[in-house]
PDB file of C-alpha atoms in Angstrom:
ATOM      1  CA  UNK A   1      -3.705  18.781   5.819  1.00  0.00           C
ATOM      2  CA  UNK A   2      -1.051  18.479   3.159  1.00  0.00           C
ATOM      3  CA  UNK A   3      -2.764  15.383   1.709  1.00  0.00           C
ATOM      4  CA  UNK A   4      -6.147  17.139   1.680  1.00  0.00           C
ATOM      5  CA  UNK A   5      -4.552  20.078  -0.110  1.00  0.00           C
ATOM      6  CA  UNK A   6      -3.212  17.723  -2.775  1.00  0.00           C
ATOM      7  CA  UNK A   7      -6.633  16.149  -3.278  1.00  0.00           C
ATOM      8  CA  UNK A   8      -8.437  19.482  -3.585  1.00  0.00           C
ATOM      9  CA  UNK A   9      -9.883  19.758  -7.110  1.00  0.00           C
ATOM     10  CA  UNK A  10      -8.337  22.413  -9.334  1.00  0.00           C
ATOM     11  CA  UNK A  11     -11.005  22.839 -11.963  1.00  0.00           C
ATOM     12  CA  UNK A  12     -10.134  24.344 -15.328  1.00  0.00           C
ATOM     13  CA  UNK A  13     -12.448  26.698 -17.193  1.00  0.00           C
ATOM     14  CA  UNK A  14     -13.733  23.758 -19.275  1.00  0.00           C
ATOM     15  CA  UNK A  15     -14.476  21.769 -16.112  1.00  0.00           C
ATOM     16  CA  UNK A  16     -16.348  24.730 -14.622  1.00  0.00           C
ATOM     17  CA  UNK A  17     -18.459  24.774 -17.794  1.00  0.00           C
ATOM     18  CA  UNK A  18     -19.117  21.063 -17.239  1.00  0.00           C
ATOM     19  CA  UNK A  19     -20.160  21.797 -13.666  1.00  0.00           C
ATOM     20  CA  UNK A  20     -22.676  24.279 -15.075  1.00  0.00           C
ATOM     21  CA  UNK A  21     -23.882  21.650 -17.553  1.00  0.00           C
ATOM     22  CA  UNK A  22     -24.345  19.220 -14.649  1.00  0.00           C
ATOM     23  CA  UNK A  23     -26.595  21.739 -12.860  1.00  0.00           C
ATOM     24  CA  UNK A  24     -28.588  22.268 -16.074  1.00  0.00           C
ATOM     25  CA  UNK A  25     -28.962  18.480 -16.499  1.00  0.00           C
ATOM     26  CA  UNK A  26     -30.314  18.191 -12.943  1.00  0.00           C
ATOM     27  CA  UNK A  27     -32.839  20.988 -13.559  1.00  0.00           C
ATOM     28  CA  UNK A  28     -34.002  19.523 -16.898  1.00  0.00           C
ATOM     29  CA  UNK A  29     -34.396  16.000 -15.486  1.00  0.00           C
ATOM     30  CA  UNK A  30     -36.278  17.401 -12.480  1.00  0.00           C
ATOM     31  CA  UNK A  31     -38.792  18.843 -14.929  1.00  0.00           C
ATOM     32  CA  UNK A  32     -39.124  15.507 -16.733  1.00  0.00           C
ATOM     33  CA  UNK A  33     -39.962  13.495 -13.602  1.00  0.00           C
ATOM     34  CA  UNK A  34     -41.131  14.536 -10.087  1.00  0.00           C
ATOM     35  CA  UNK A  35     -39.356  11.457  -8.628  1.00  0.00           C
ATOM     36  CA  UNK A  36     -35.947  12.648  -9.856  1.00  0.00           C
ATOM     37  CA  UNK A  37     -35.053  15.310  -7.299  1.00  0.00           C
ATOM     38  CA  UNK A  38     -35.169  13.178  -4.135  1.00  0.00           C
ATOM     39  CA  UNK A  39     -32.484  11.950  -1.736  1.00  0.00           C
ATOM     40  CA  UNK A  40     -33.397   8.314  -2.446  1.00  0.00           C
ATOM     41  CA  UNK A  41     -33.020   8.805  -6.196  1.00  0.00           C
ATOM     42  CA  UNK A  42     -29.717  10.636  -5.708  1.00  0.00           C
ATOM     43  CA  UNK A  43     -28.273   7.503  -4.152  1.00  0.00           C
ATOM     44  CA  UNK A  44     -29.789   5.381  -6.943  1.00  0.00           C
ATOM     45  CA  UNK A  45     -27.813   7.509  -9.428  1.00  0.00           C
ATOM     46  CA  UNK A  46     -24.633   6.948  -7.454  1.00  0.00           C
ATOM     47  CA  UNK A  47     -25.191   3.162  -7.469  1.00  0.00           C
ATOM     48  CA  UNK A  48     -25.196   3.143 -11.281  1.00  0.00           C
ATOM     49  CA  UNK A  49     -22.379   5.663 -11.477  1.00  0.00           C
ATOM     50  CA  UNK A  50     -20.127   3.523  -9.262  1.00  0.00           C
ATOM     51  CA  UNK A  51     -19.910   0.639 -11.767  1.00  0.00           C
ATOM     52  CA  UNK A  52     -19.558   2.758 -14.910  1.00  0.00           C
ATOM     53  CA  UNK A  53     -17.283   5.061 -12.920  1.00  0.00           C
ATOM     54  CA  UNK A  54     -14.759   2.368 -12.033  1.00  0.00           C
ATOM     55  CA  UNK A  55     -14.484   1.544 -15.744  1.00  0.00           C
ATOM     56  CA  UNK A  56     -14.221   5.260 -16.585  1.00  0.00           C
ATOM     57  CA  UNK A  57     -11.213   5.665 -14.278  1.00  0.00           C
ATOM     58  CA  UNK A  58      -9.304   2.970 -16.182  1.00  0.00           C
ATOM     59  CA  UNK A  59     -10.567   4.317 -19.510  1.00  0.00           C
ATOM     60  CA  UNK A  60      -9.223   7.793 -18.645  1.00  0.00           C
ATOM     61  CA  UNK A  61      -5.715   6.368 -18.181  1.00  0.00           C
ATOM     62  CA  UNK A  62      -5.987   4.368 -21.427  1.00  0.00           C
ATOM     63  CA  UNK A  63      -7.187   7.350 -23.483  1.00  0.00           C
ATOM     64  CA  UNK A  64      -4.499   9.598 -21.967  1.00  0.00           C
ATOM     65  CA  UNK A  65      -1.903   7.328 -23.619  1.00  0.00           C
ATOM     66  CA  UNK A  66      -3.674   7.767 -26.969  1.00  0.00           C
ATOM     67  CA  UNK A  67      -5.380   4.352 -26.818  1.00  0.00           C
ATOM     68  CA  UNK A  68      -8.927   3.112 -26.293  1.00  0.00           C
ATOM     69  CA  UNK A  69     -10.529  -0.017 -24.840  1.00  0.00           C
ATOM     70  CA  UNK A  70     -13.829  -1.115 -26.383  1.00  0.00           C
ATOM     71  CA  UNK A  71     -13.803  -4.462 -24.553  1.00  0.00           C
ATOM     72  CA  UNK A  72     -14.510  -3.152 -21.015  1.00  0.00           C
ATOM     73  CA  UNK A  73     -18.230  -4.067 -21.100  1.00  0.00           C
ATOM     74  CA  UNK A  74     -17.388  -7.606 -22.225  1.00  0.00           C
ATOM     75  CA  UNK A  75     -14.705  -7.898 -19.521  1.00  0.00           C
ATOM     76  CA  UNK A  76     -17.363  -6.911 -16.970  1.00  0.00           C
ATOM     77  CA  UNK A  77     -19.642  -9.654 -18.346  1.00  0.00           C
ATOM     78  CA  UNK A  78     -16.851 -12.259 -18.314  1.00  0.00           C
ATOM     79  CA  UNK A  79     -15.886 -11.382 -14.731  1.00  0.00           C
ATOM     80  CA  UNK A  80     -19.533 -11.586 -13.631  1.00  0.00           C
ATOM     81  CA  UNK A  81     -20.065 -14.989 -15.268  1.00  0.00           C
ATOM     82  CA  UNK A  82     -16.847 -16.443 -13.845  1.00  0.00           C
ATOM     83  CA  UNK A  83     -17.816 -15.257 -10.358  1.00  0.00           C
ATOM     84  CA  UNK A  84     -21.221 -16.925 -10.667  1.00  0.00           C
ATOM     85  CA  UNK A  85     -19.979 -20.131 -12.359  1.00  0.00           C
ATOM     86  CA  UNK A  86     -17.165 -20.744  -9.846  1.00  0.00           C
ATOM     87  CA  UNK A  87     -19.436 -20.114  -6.862  1.00  0.00           C
ATOM     88  CA  UNK A  88     -22.031 -22.564  -8.183  1.00  0.00           C
ATOM     89  CA  UNK A  89     -19.196 -25.059  -8.806  1.00  0.00           C
ATOM     90  CA  UNK A  90     -18.539 -25.057  -5.038  1.00  0.00           C
ATOM     91  CA  UNK A  91     -15.962 -22.291  -4.573  1.00  0.00           C
ATOM     92  CA  UNK A  92     -16.130 -19.791  -1.705  1.00  0.00           C
ATOM     93  CA  UNK A  93     -17.990 -16.702  -2.939  1.00  0.00           C
ATOM     94  CA  UNK A  94     -15.133 -14.285  -2.147  1.00  0.00           C
ATOM     95  CA  UNK A  95     -12.599 -16.593  -3.806  1.00  0.00           C
ATOM     96  CA  UNK A  96     -14.901 -16.727  -6.847  1.00  0.00           C
ATOM     97  CA  UNK A  97     -15.127 -12.918  -6.892  1.00  0.00           C
ATOM     98  CA  UNK A  98     -11.324 -12.647  -6.652  1.00  0.00           C
ATOM     99  CA  UNK A  99     -10.992 -15.045  -9.589  1.00  0.00           C
ATOM    100  CA  UNK A 100     -13.450 -12.887 -11.558  1.00  0.00           C
ATOM    101  CA  UNK A 101     -11.386  -9.761 -10.882  1.00  0.00           C
ATOM    102  CA  UNK A 102      -8.180 -11.637 -11.769  1.00  0.00           C
ATOM    103  CA  UNK A 103      -9.766 -12.740 -15.055  1.00  0.00           C
ATOM    104  CA  UNK A 104     -10.614  -9.101 -15.804  1.00  0.00           C
ATOM    105  CA  UNK A 105      -7.020  -8.070 -15.093  1.00  0.00           C
ATOM    106  CA  UNK A 106      -5.638 -10.813 -17.366  1.00  0.00           C
ATOM    107  CA  UNK A 107      -8.096  -9.857 -20.120  1.00  0.00           C
ATOM    108  CA  UNK A 108      -6.866  -6.262 -19.914  1.00  0.00           C
ATOM    109  CA  UNK A 109      -3.251  -7.451 -19.898  1.00  0.00           C
ATOM    110  CA  UNK A 110      -3.928  -9.523 -23.031  1.00  0.00           C
ATOM    111  CA  UNK A 111      -5.238  -6.390 -24.745  1.00  0.00           C
ATOM    112  CA  UNK A 112      -2.047  -4.560 -23.763  1.00  0.00           C
ATOM    113  CA  UNK A 113       0.213  -7.392 -24.879  1.00  0.00           C
ATOM    114  CA  UNK A 114      -1.342  -7.640 -28.350  1.00  0.00           C
ATOM    115  CA  UNK A 115      -1.279  -3.853 -28.786  1.00  0.00           C
ATOM    116  CA  UNK A 116       2.362  -3.471 -27.741  1.00  0.00           C
ATOM    117  CA  UNK A 117       3.865  -6.697 -29.118  1.00  0.00           C
ATOM    118  CA  UNK A 118       1.942  -7.015 -32.395  1.00  0.00           C
ATOM    119  CA  UNK A 119       1.684  -3.288 -33.049  1.00  0.00           C
ATOM    120  CA  UNK A 120      -2.024  -3.521 -33.894  1.00  0.00           C
ATOM    121  CA  UNK A 121      -4.079  -0.355 -33.201  1.00  0.00           C
ATOM    122  CA  UNK A 122      -6.008  -0.470 -29.897  1.00  0.00           C
ATOM    123  CA  UNK A 123      -9.313   0.145 -31.693  1.00  0.00           C
ATOM    124  CA  UNK A 124      -8.927  -3.067 -33.738  1.00  0.00           C
ATOM    125  CA  UNK A 125      -7.564  -5.187 -30.879  1.00  0.00           C
ATOM    126  CA  UNK A 126     -10.241  -4.252 -28.355  1.00  0.00           C
ATOM    127  CA  UNK A 127     -13.013  -4.494 -30.970  1.00  0.00           C
ATOM    128  CA  UNK A 128     -11.930  -8.107 -31.537  1.00  0.00           C
ATOM    129  CA  UNK A 129     -11.573  -8.916 -27.832  1.00  0.00           C
ATOM    130  CA  UNK A 130     -14.983  -7.308 -27.200  1.00  0.00           C
ATOM    131  CA  UNK A 131     -16.436 -10.190 -29.236  1.00  0.00           C
ATOM    132  CA  UNK A 132     -14.059 -12.828 -27.827  1.00  0.00           C
ATOM    133  CA  UNK A 133     -14.679 -12.029 -24.142  1.00  0.00           C
ATOM    134  CA  UNK A 134     -18.461 -11.839 -24.671  1.00  0.00           C
ATOM    135  CA  UNK A 135     -18.316 -15.155 -26.523  1.00  0.00           C
ATOM    136  CA  UNK A 136     -16.384 -16.718 -23.633  1.00  0.00           C
ATOM    137  CA  UNK A 137     -18.991 -15.477 -21.162  1.00  0.00           C
ATOM    138  CA  UNK A 138     -21.782 -16.974 -23.288  1.00  0.00           C
ATOM    139  CA  UNK A 139     -19.886 -20.251 -23.668  1.00  0.00           C
ATOM    140  CA  UNK A 140     -19.199 -20.608 -19.929  1.00  0.00           C
ATOM    141  CA  UNK A 141     -22.775 -19.837 -18.919  1.00  0.00           C
ATOM    142  CA  UNK A 142     -24.482 -21.676 -21.815  1.00  0.00           C
ATOM    143  CA  UNK A 143     -27.093 -18.929 -21.644  1.00  0.00           C
ATOM    144  CA  UNK A 144     -28.059 -19.519 -18.004  1.00  0.00           C
ATOM    145  CA  UNK A 145     -28.002 -16.942 -15.210  1.00  0.00           C
ATOM    146  CA  UNK A 146     -26.324 -17.656 -11.854  1.00  0.00           C
ATOM    147  CA  UNK A 147     -28.291 -16.624  -8.734  1.00  0.00           C
ATOM    148  CA  UNK A 148     -28.551 -17.385  -4.998  1.00  0.00           C
ATOM    149  CA  UNK A 149     -25.426 -16.016  -3.308  1.00  0.00           C
ATOM    150  CA  UNK A 150     -24.693 -15.728   0.431  1.00  0.00           C
ATOM    151  CA  UNK A 151     -26.207 -12.687   2.161  1.00  0.00           C
ATOM    152  CA  UNK A 152     -22.737 -11.345   3.035  1.00  0.00           C
ATOM    153  CA  UNK A 153     -21.900 -11.017  -0.670  1.00  0.00           C
ATOM    154  CA  UNK A 154     -24.806  -8.611  -1.261  1.00  0.00           C
ATOM    155  CA  UNK A 155     -23.196  -6.029   1.028  1.00  0.00           C
ATOM    156  CA  UNK A 156     -20.887  -5.011  -1.805  1.00  0.00           C
ATOM    157  CA  UNK A 157     -23.719  -4.027  -4.179  1.00  0.00           C
ATOM    158  CA  UNK A 158     -26.719  -3.519  -1.893  1.00  0.00           C
ATOM    159  CA  UNK A 159     -25.224  -2.529   1.471  1.00  0.00           C
ATOM    160  CA  UNK A 160     -25.064   0.920   3.067  1.00  0.00           C
ATOM    161  CA  UNK A 161     -22.781   2.700   5.503  1.00  0.00           C
ATOM    162  CA  UNK A 162     -25.291   5.130   6.996  1.00  0.00           C
ATOM    163  CA  UNK A 163     -27.109   6.532   3.943  1.00  0.00           C
ATOM    164  CA  UNK A 164     -24.151   5.945   1.597  1.00  0.00           C
ATOM    165  CA  UNK A 165     -24.078   2.870  -0.711  1.00  0.00           C
ATOM    166  CA  UNK A 166     -21.014   0.664  -0.184  1.00  0.00           C
ATOM    167  CA  UNK A 167     -20.119   0.661  -3.890  1.00  0.00           C
ATOM    168  CA  UNK A 168     -20.032   4.486  -3.845  1.00  0.00           C
ATOM    169  CA  UNK A 169     -17.421   4.339  -1.064  1.00  0.00           C
ATOM    170  CA  UNK A 170     -15.365   1.837  -3.112  1.00  0.00           C
ATOM    171  CA  UNK A 171     -15.611   4.108  -6.160  1.00  0.00           C
ATOM    172  CA  UNK A 172     -14.638   7.197  -4.154  1.00  0.00           C
ATOM    173  CA  UNK A 173     -11.520   5.458  -2.800  1.00  0.00           C
ATOM    174  CA  UNK A 174     -10.392   4.389  -6.282  1.00  0.00           C
ATOM    175  CA  UNK A 175     -11.116   7.888  -7.603  1.00  0.00           C
ATOM    176  CA  UNK A 176      -8.824   9.414  -4.985  1.00  0.00           C
ATOM    177  CA  UNK A 177      -6.109   6.900  -5.844  1.00  0.00           C
ATOM    178  CA  UNK A 178      -6.367   7.832  -9.545  1.00  0.00           C
ATOM    179  CA  UNK A 179      -6.354  11.570  -8.780  1.00  0.00           C
ATOM    180  CA  UNK A 180      -3.035  11.096  -6.999  1.00  0.00           C
ATOM    181  CA  UNK A 181      -1.716   8.572  -9.530  1.00  0.00           C
ATOM    182  CA  UNK A 182      -2.319  10.789 -12.571  1.00  0.00           C
ATOM    183  CA  UNK A 183      -1.606  14.140 -10.965  1.00  0.00           C
ATOM    184  CA  UNK A 184       1.174  13.495  -8.495  1.00  0.00           C
ATOM    185  CA  UNK A 185       3.345  10.610  -9.674  1.00  0.00           C
ATOM    186  CA  UNK A 186       6.027   9.946 -12.280  1.00  0.00           C
ATOM    187  CA  UNK A 187       3.814   7.201 -13.697  1.00  0.00           C
ATOM    188  CA  UNK A 188       0.983   9.702 -14.238  1.00  0.00           C
ATOM    189  CA  UNK A 189       3.271  12.182 -15.988  1.00  0.00           C
ATOM    190  CA  UNK A 190       4.510   9.352 -18.218  1.00  0.00           C
ATOM    191  CA  UNK A 191       0.940   8.721 -19.432  1.00  0.00           C
ATOM    192  CA  UNK A 192       0.614  12.341 -20.544  1.00  0.00           C
ATOM    193  CA  UNK A 193       4.040  12.224 -22.217  1.00  0.00           C
ATOM    194  CA  UNK A 194       3.139   9.066 -24.175  1.00  0.00           C
ATOM    195  CA  UNK A 195      -0.184  10.550 -25.268  1.00  0.00           C
ATOM    196  CA  UNK A 196       1.426  13.800 -26.404  1.00  0.00           C
ATOM    197  CA  UNK A 197       4.239  12.221 -28.407  1.00  0.00           C
ATOM    198  CA  UNK A 198       4.949   8.500 -28.115  1.00  0.00           C
ATOM    199  CA  UNK A 199       8.117   8.657 -30.219  1.00  0.00           C
ATOM    200  CA  UNK A 200       9.587  11.434 -28.088  1.00  0.00           C
ATOM    201  CA  UNK A 201       8.640   9.493 -24.952  1.00  0.00           C
ATOM    202  CA  UNK A 202      10.586   6.463 -26.220  1.00  0.00           C
ATOM    203  CA  UNK A 203      13.641   8.598 -26.994  1.00  0.00           C
ATOM    204  CA  UNK A 204      13.377  10.065 -23.487  1.00  0.00           C
ATOM    205  CA  UNK A 205      13.889   6.590 -22.081  1.00  0.00           C
ATOM    206  CA  UNK A 206      10.339   5.888 -20.929  1.00  0.00           C
ATOM    207  CA  UNK A 207       9.381   2.169 -20.985  1.00  0.00           C
ATOM    208  CA  UNK A 208       6.370   2.926 -23.180  1.00  0.00           C
ATOM    209  CA  UNK A 209       5.287  -0.673 -23.836  1.00  0.00           C
ATOM    210  CA  UNK A 210       5.523  -1.636 -20.163  1.00  0.00           C
ATOM    211  CA  UNK A 211       3.509   1.423 -19.115  1.00  0.00           C
ATOM    212  CA  UNK A 212       0.818   0.670 -21.705  1.00  0.00           C
ATOM    213  CA  UNK A 213       0.641  -2.937 -20.504  1.00  0.00           C
ATOM    214  CA  UNK A 214       0.102  -1.718 -16.917  1.00  0.00           C
ATOM    215  CA  UNK A 215      -2.552   0.770 -18.024  1.00  0.00           C
ATOM    216  CA  UNK A 216      -4.610  -1.805 -19.954  1.00  0.00           C
ATOM    217  CA  UNK A 217      -4.252  -4.278 -17.065  1.00  0.00           C
ATOM    218  CA  UNK A 218      -5.527  -1.629 -14.630  1.00  0.00           C
ATOM    219  CA  UNK A 219      -8.487  -0.957 -16.921  1.00  0.00           C
ATOM    220  CA  UNK A 220      -9.227  -4.709 -16.966  1.00  0.00           C
ATOM    221  CA  UNK A 221      -8.929  -4.946 -13.173  1.00  0.00           C
ATOM    222  CA  UNK A 222     -11.426  -2.122 -12.647  1.00  0.00           C
ATOM    223  CA  UNK A 223     -13.814  -3.633 -15.229  1.00  0.00           C
ATOM    224  CA  UNK A 224     -13.566  -6.969 -13.393  1.00  0.00           C
ATOM    225  CA  UNK A 225     -14.286  -5.289 -10.056  1.00  0.00           C
ATOM    226  CA  UNK A 226     -17.294  -3.543 -11.655  1.00  0.00           C
ATOM    227  CA  UNK A 227     -18.485  -6.991 -12.788  1.00  0.00           C
ATOM    228  CA  UNK A 228     -18.384  -8.359  -9.228  1.00  0.00           C
ATOM    229  CA  UNK A 229     -20.278  -5.303  -7.918  1.00  0.00           C
ATOM    230  CA  UNK A 230     -22.800  -5.765 -10.758  1.00  0.00           C
ATOM    231  CA  UNK A 231     -23.487  -9.349  -9.616  1.00  0.00           C
ATOM    232  CA  UNK A 232     -23.818  -8.276  -6.000  1.00  0.00           C
ATOM    233  CA  UNK A 233     -26.182  -5.401  -6.877  1.00  0.00           C
ATOM    234  CA  UNK A 234     -28.531  -7.414  -9.103  1.00  0.00           C
ATOM    235  CA  UNK A 235     -28.134 -10.764  -7.252  1.00  0.00           C
ATOM    236  CA  UNK A 236     -27.489 -12.458 -10.582  1.00  0.00           C
ATOM    237  CA  UNK A 237     -24.707 -13.078 -13.098  1.00  0.00           C
ATOM    238  CA  UNK A 238     -25.575 -13.235 -16.774  1.00  0.00           C
ATOM    239  CA  UNK A 239     -23.579 -13.191 -19.985  1.00  0.00           C
ATOM    240  CA  UNK A 240     -25.044  -9.929 -21.295  1.00  0.00           C
ATOM    241  CA  UNK A 241     -23.961  -7.992 -18.185  1.00  0.00           C
ATOM    242  CA  UNK A 242     -22.203  -4.735 -19.024  1.00  0.00           C
ATOM    243  CA  UNK A 243     -23.508  -4.327 -22.570  1.00  0.00           C
ATOM    244  CA  UNK A 244     -23.197  -0.632 -23.474  1.00  0.00           C
ATOM    245  CA  UNK A 245     -20.940   0.255 -20.525  1.00  0.00           C
ATOM    246  CA  UNK A 246     -18.078   1.021 -22.925  1.00  0.00           C
ATOM    247  CA  UNK A 247     -20.234   3.730 -24.499  1.00  0.00           C
ATOM    248  CA  UNK A 248     -21.003   5.341 -21.137  1.00  0.00           C
ATOM    249  CA  UNK A 249     -17.351   5.177 -20.046  1.00  0.00           C
ATOM    250  CA  UNK A 250     -15.937   6.672 -23.253  1.00  0.00           C
ATOM    251  CA  UNK A 251     -18.657   9.359 -23.275  1.00  0.00           C
ATOM    252  CA  UNK A 252     -17.876  10.308 -19.659  1.00  0.00           C
ATOM    253  CA  UNK A 253     -14.128  10.513 -20.324  1.00  0.00           C
ATOM    254  CA  UNK A 254     -14.377  12.538 -23.546  1.00  0.00           C
ATOM    255  CA  UNK A 255     -17.183  14.720 -22.208  1.00  0.00           C
ATOM    256  CA  UNK A 256     -14.914  15.399 -19.232  1.00  0.00           C
ATOM    257  CA  UNK A 257     -12.327  16.975 -21.509  1.00  0.00           C
ATOM    258  CA  UNK A 258      -9.832  14.152 -22.041  1.00  0.00           C
ATOM    259  CA  UNK A 259      -8.554  14.392 -25.617  1.00  0.00           C
ATOM    260  CA  UNK A 260      -9.467  11.281 -27.619  1.00  0.00           C
ATOM    261  CA  UNK A 261      -5.981  11.481 -29.194  1.00  0.00           C
ATOM    262  CA  UNK A 262      -4.343  11.420 -25.740  1.00  0.00           C
ATOM    263  CA  UNK A 263      -2.083  13.686 -23.709  1.00  0.00           C
ATOM    264  CA  UNK A 264      -4.718  15.976 -22.193  1.00  0.00           C
ATOM    265  CA  UNK A 265      -7.381  15.520 -19.536  1.00  0.00           C
ATOM    266  CA  UNK A 266      -7.819  14.242 -16.010  1.00  0.00           C
ATOM    267  CA  UNK A 267      -9.962  12.504 -13.431  1.00  0.00           C
ATOM    268  CA  UNK A 268     -11.963  15.520 -12.194  1.00  0.00           C
ATOM    269  CA  UNK A 269     -13.337  16.115 -15.703  1.00  0.00           C
ATOM    270  CA  UNK A 270     -14.169  12.420 -16.037  1.00  0.00           C
ATOM    271  CA  UNK A 271     -16.117  12.497 -12.758  1.00  0.00           C
ATOM    272  CA  UNK A 272     -18.169  15.472 -13.951  1.00  0.00           C
ATOM    273  CA  UNK A 273     -18.809  13.801 -17.323  1.00  0.00           C
ATOM    274  CA  UNK A 274     -19.756  10.582 -15.546  1.00  0.00           C
ATOM    275  CA  UNK A 275     -22.355  12.254 -13.336  1.00  0.00           C
ATOM    276  CA  UNK A 276     -23.846  14.065 -16.342  1.00  0.00           C
ATOM    277  CA  UNK A 277     -24.250  10.723 -18.169  1.00  0.00           C
ATOM    278  CA  UNK A 278     -25.625   9.058 -15.016  1.00  0.00           C
ATOM    279  CA  UNK A 279     -28.134  11.833 -14.350  1.00  0.00           C
ATOM    280  CA  UNK A 280     -29.321  11.912 -17.971  1.00  0.00           C
ATOM    281  CA  UNK A 281     -29.795   8.123 -18.013  1.00  0.00           C
ATOM    282  CA  UNK A 282     -31.577   8.090 -14.655  1.00  0.00           C
ATOM    283  CA  UNK A 283     -33.829  11.039 -15.517  1.00  0.00           C
ATOM    284  CA  UNK A 284     -34.834   9.516 -18.857  1.00  0.00           C
ATOM    285  CA  UNK A 285     -35.556   6.163 -17.191  1.00  0.00           C
ATOM    286  CA  UNK A 286     -37.798   7.832 -14.614  1.00  0.00           C
ATOM    287  CA  UNK A 287     -39.569   9.635 -17.456  1.00  0.00           C
ATOM    288  CA  UNK A 288     -40.261   6.218 -19.084  1.00  0.00           C
ATOM    289  CA  UNK A 289     -38.144   7.015 -22.145  1.00  0.00           C
ATOM    290  CA  UNK A 290     -37.119   3.820 -23.977  1.00  0.00           C
ATOM    291  CA  UNK A 291     -33.599   2.399 -23.589  1.00  0.00           C
ATOM    292  CA  UNK A 292     -33.137   2.690 -27.380  1.00  0.00           C
ATOM    293  CA  UNK A 293     -33.781   6.422 -27.244  1.00  0.00           C
ATOM    294  CA  UNK A 294     -31.396   6.731 -24.285  1.00  0.00           C
ATOM    295  CA  UNK A 295     -28.638   5.063 -26.337  1.00  0.00           C
ATOM    296  CA  UNK A 296     -29.244   7.491 -29.203  1.00  0.00           C
ATOM    297  CA  UNK A 297     -29.079  10.422 -26.800  1.00  0.00           C
ATOM    298  CA  UNK A 298     -25.845   9.211 -25.164  1.00  0.00           C
ATOM    299  CA  UNK A 299     -24.363   8.691 -28.648  1.00  0.00           C
ATOM    300  CA  UNK A 300     -25.270  12.260 -29.579  1.00  0.00           C
ATOM    301  CA  UNK A 301     -23.620  13.527 -26.383  1.00  0.00           C
ATOM    302  CA  UNK A 302     -20.458  11.601 -27.343  1.00  0.00           C
ATOM    303  CA  UNK A 303     -20.381  13.121 -30.847  1.00  0.00           C
ATOM    304  CA  UNK A 304     -20.942  16.606 -29.420  1.00  0.00           C
ATOM    305  CA  UNK A 305     -18.184  16.079 -26.831  1.00  0.00           C
ATOM    306  CA  UNK A 306     -15.642  14.887 -29.423  1.00  0.00           C
ATOM    307  CA  UNK A 307     -16.527  17.760 -31.775  1.00  0.00           C
ATOM    308  CA  UNK A 308     -16.196  20.337 -29.005  1.00  0.00           C
ATOM    309  CA  UNK A 309     -12.953  18.757 -27.799  1.00  0.00           C
ATOM    310  CA  UNK A 310     -11.367  18.942 -31.249  1.00  0.00           C
ATOM    311  CA  UNK A 311     -12.585  22.498 -31.786  1.00  0.00           C
ATOM    312  CA  UNK A 312     -10.994  23.584 -28.495  1.00  0.00           C
ATOM    313  CA  UNK A 313      -7.710  21.885 -29.448  1.00  0.00           C
ATOM    314  CA  UNK A 314      -7.661  23.627 -32.829  1.00  0.00           C
ATOM    315  CA  UNK A 315      -8.390  26.927 -31.062  1.00  0.00           C
ATOM    316  CA  UNK A 316      -5.456  26.416 -28.697  1.00  0.00           C
ATOM    317  CA  UNK A 317      -3.223  25.339 -31.584  1.00  0.00           C
TER     318      UNK A 317
END
């Protein structure tokens, strides 16, 4: 009972507004397409949300420290390609998937190392590694897609427990871990302290560089796991996997109320922002609206979220 009490969401006024926006998004998308408001489509939304959601959890921790990671989509692609390439080279499929996740973790750790050791801003570092990791994925695959995996592997991306997709269960478990990690641990409080004032955090004795390294590694791990689920869901690994996922993740986090400058926010807001993005994307797809238009719309949501976020911060200041 005590654990359940700790996990109970404590929504702020801004998050309640988001909850209202989520209801409005559902109603609008229901008007756009008669196929939207069905149980089957609800679970289709959750399948997409699970992959972008895993990345969003790591992105929330990164942004709370005042950083950003633009390379998450490329890490997903690199993890997917490594999983496929190693399996087709004769490795066991689960060993290949573990290597893909490990590669994602190391890619995230490399981001953290460059940021903390070289003192280069996260925006520049992850913009560069976005290109490097995507280039590595293209080089490994030589433009080919990897298919034909064992049936057991598809359980991760296509399996169900009752009516619930397996990847949704995985996402829910990680979400609960992050709720506790950010809200109930010393490590979580350290992220907020670094995001609020990094200099003060250093003078307080916090190992700022080590914490940042862990945070970027976690973000890489979750992006790598999303890559493995991506391969399992689509039955194929290709180098362009995960393109645009960084936009969805950052939009979900900022829309959920996490300050882009760090120090404020949380997982519950990210989850609400994530479902708004997922529902909007799904509804527009069902209404046969082009992917280009969807990108423009998601970009506009991101700009609106950042503008509103800054306005609220100025109001509180």
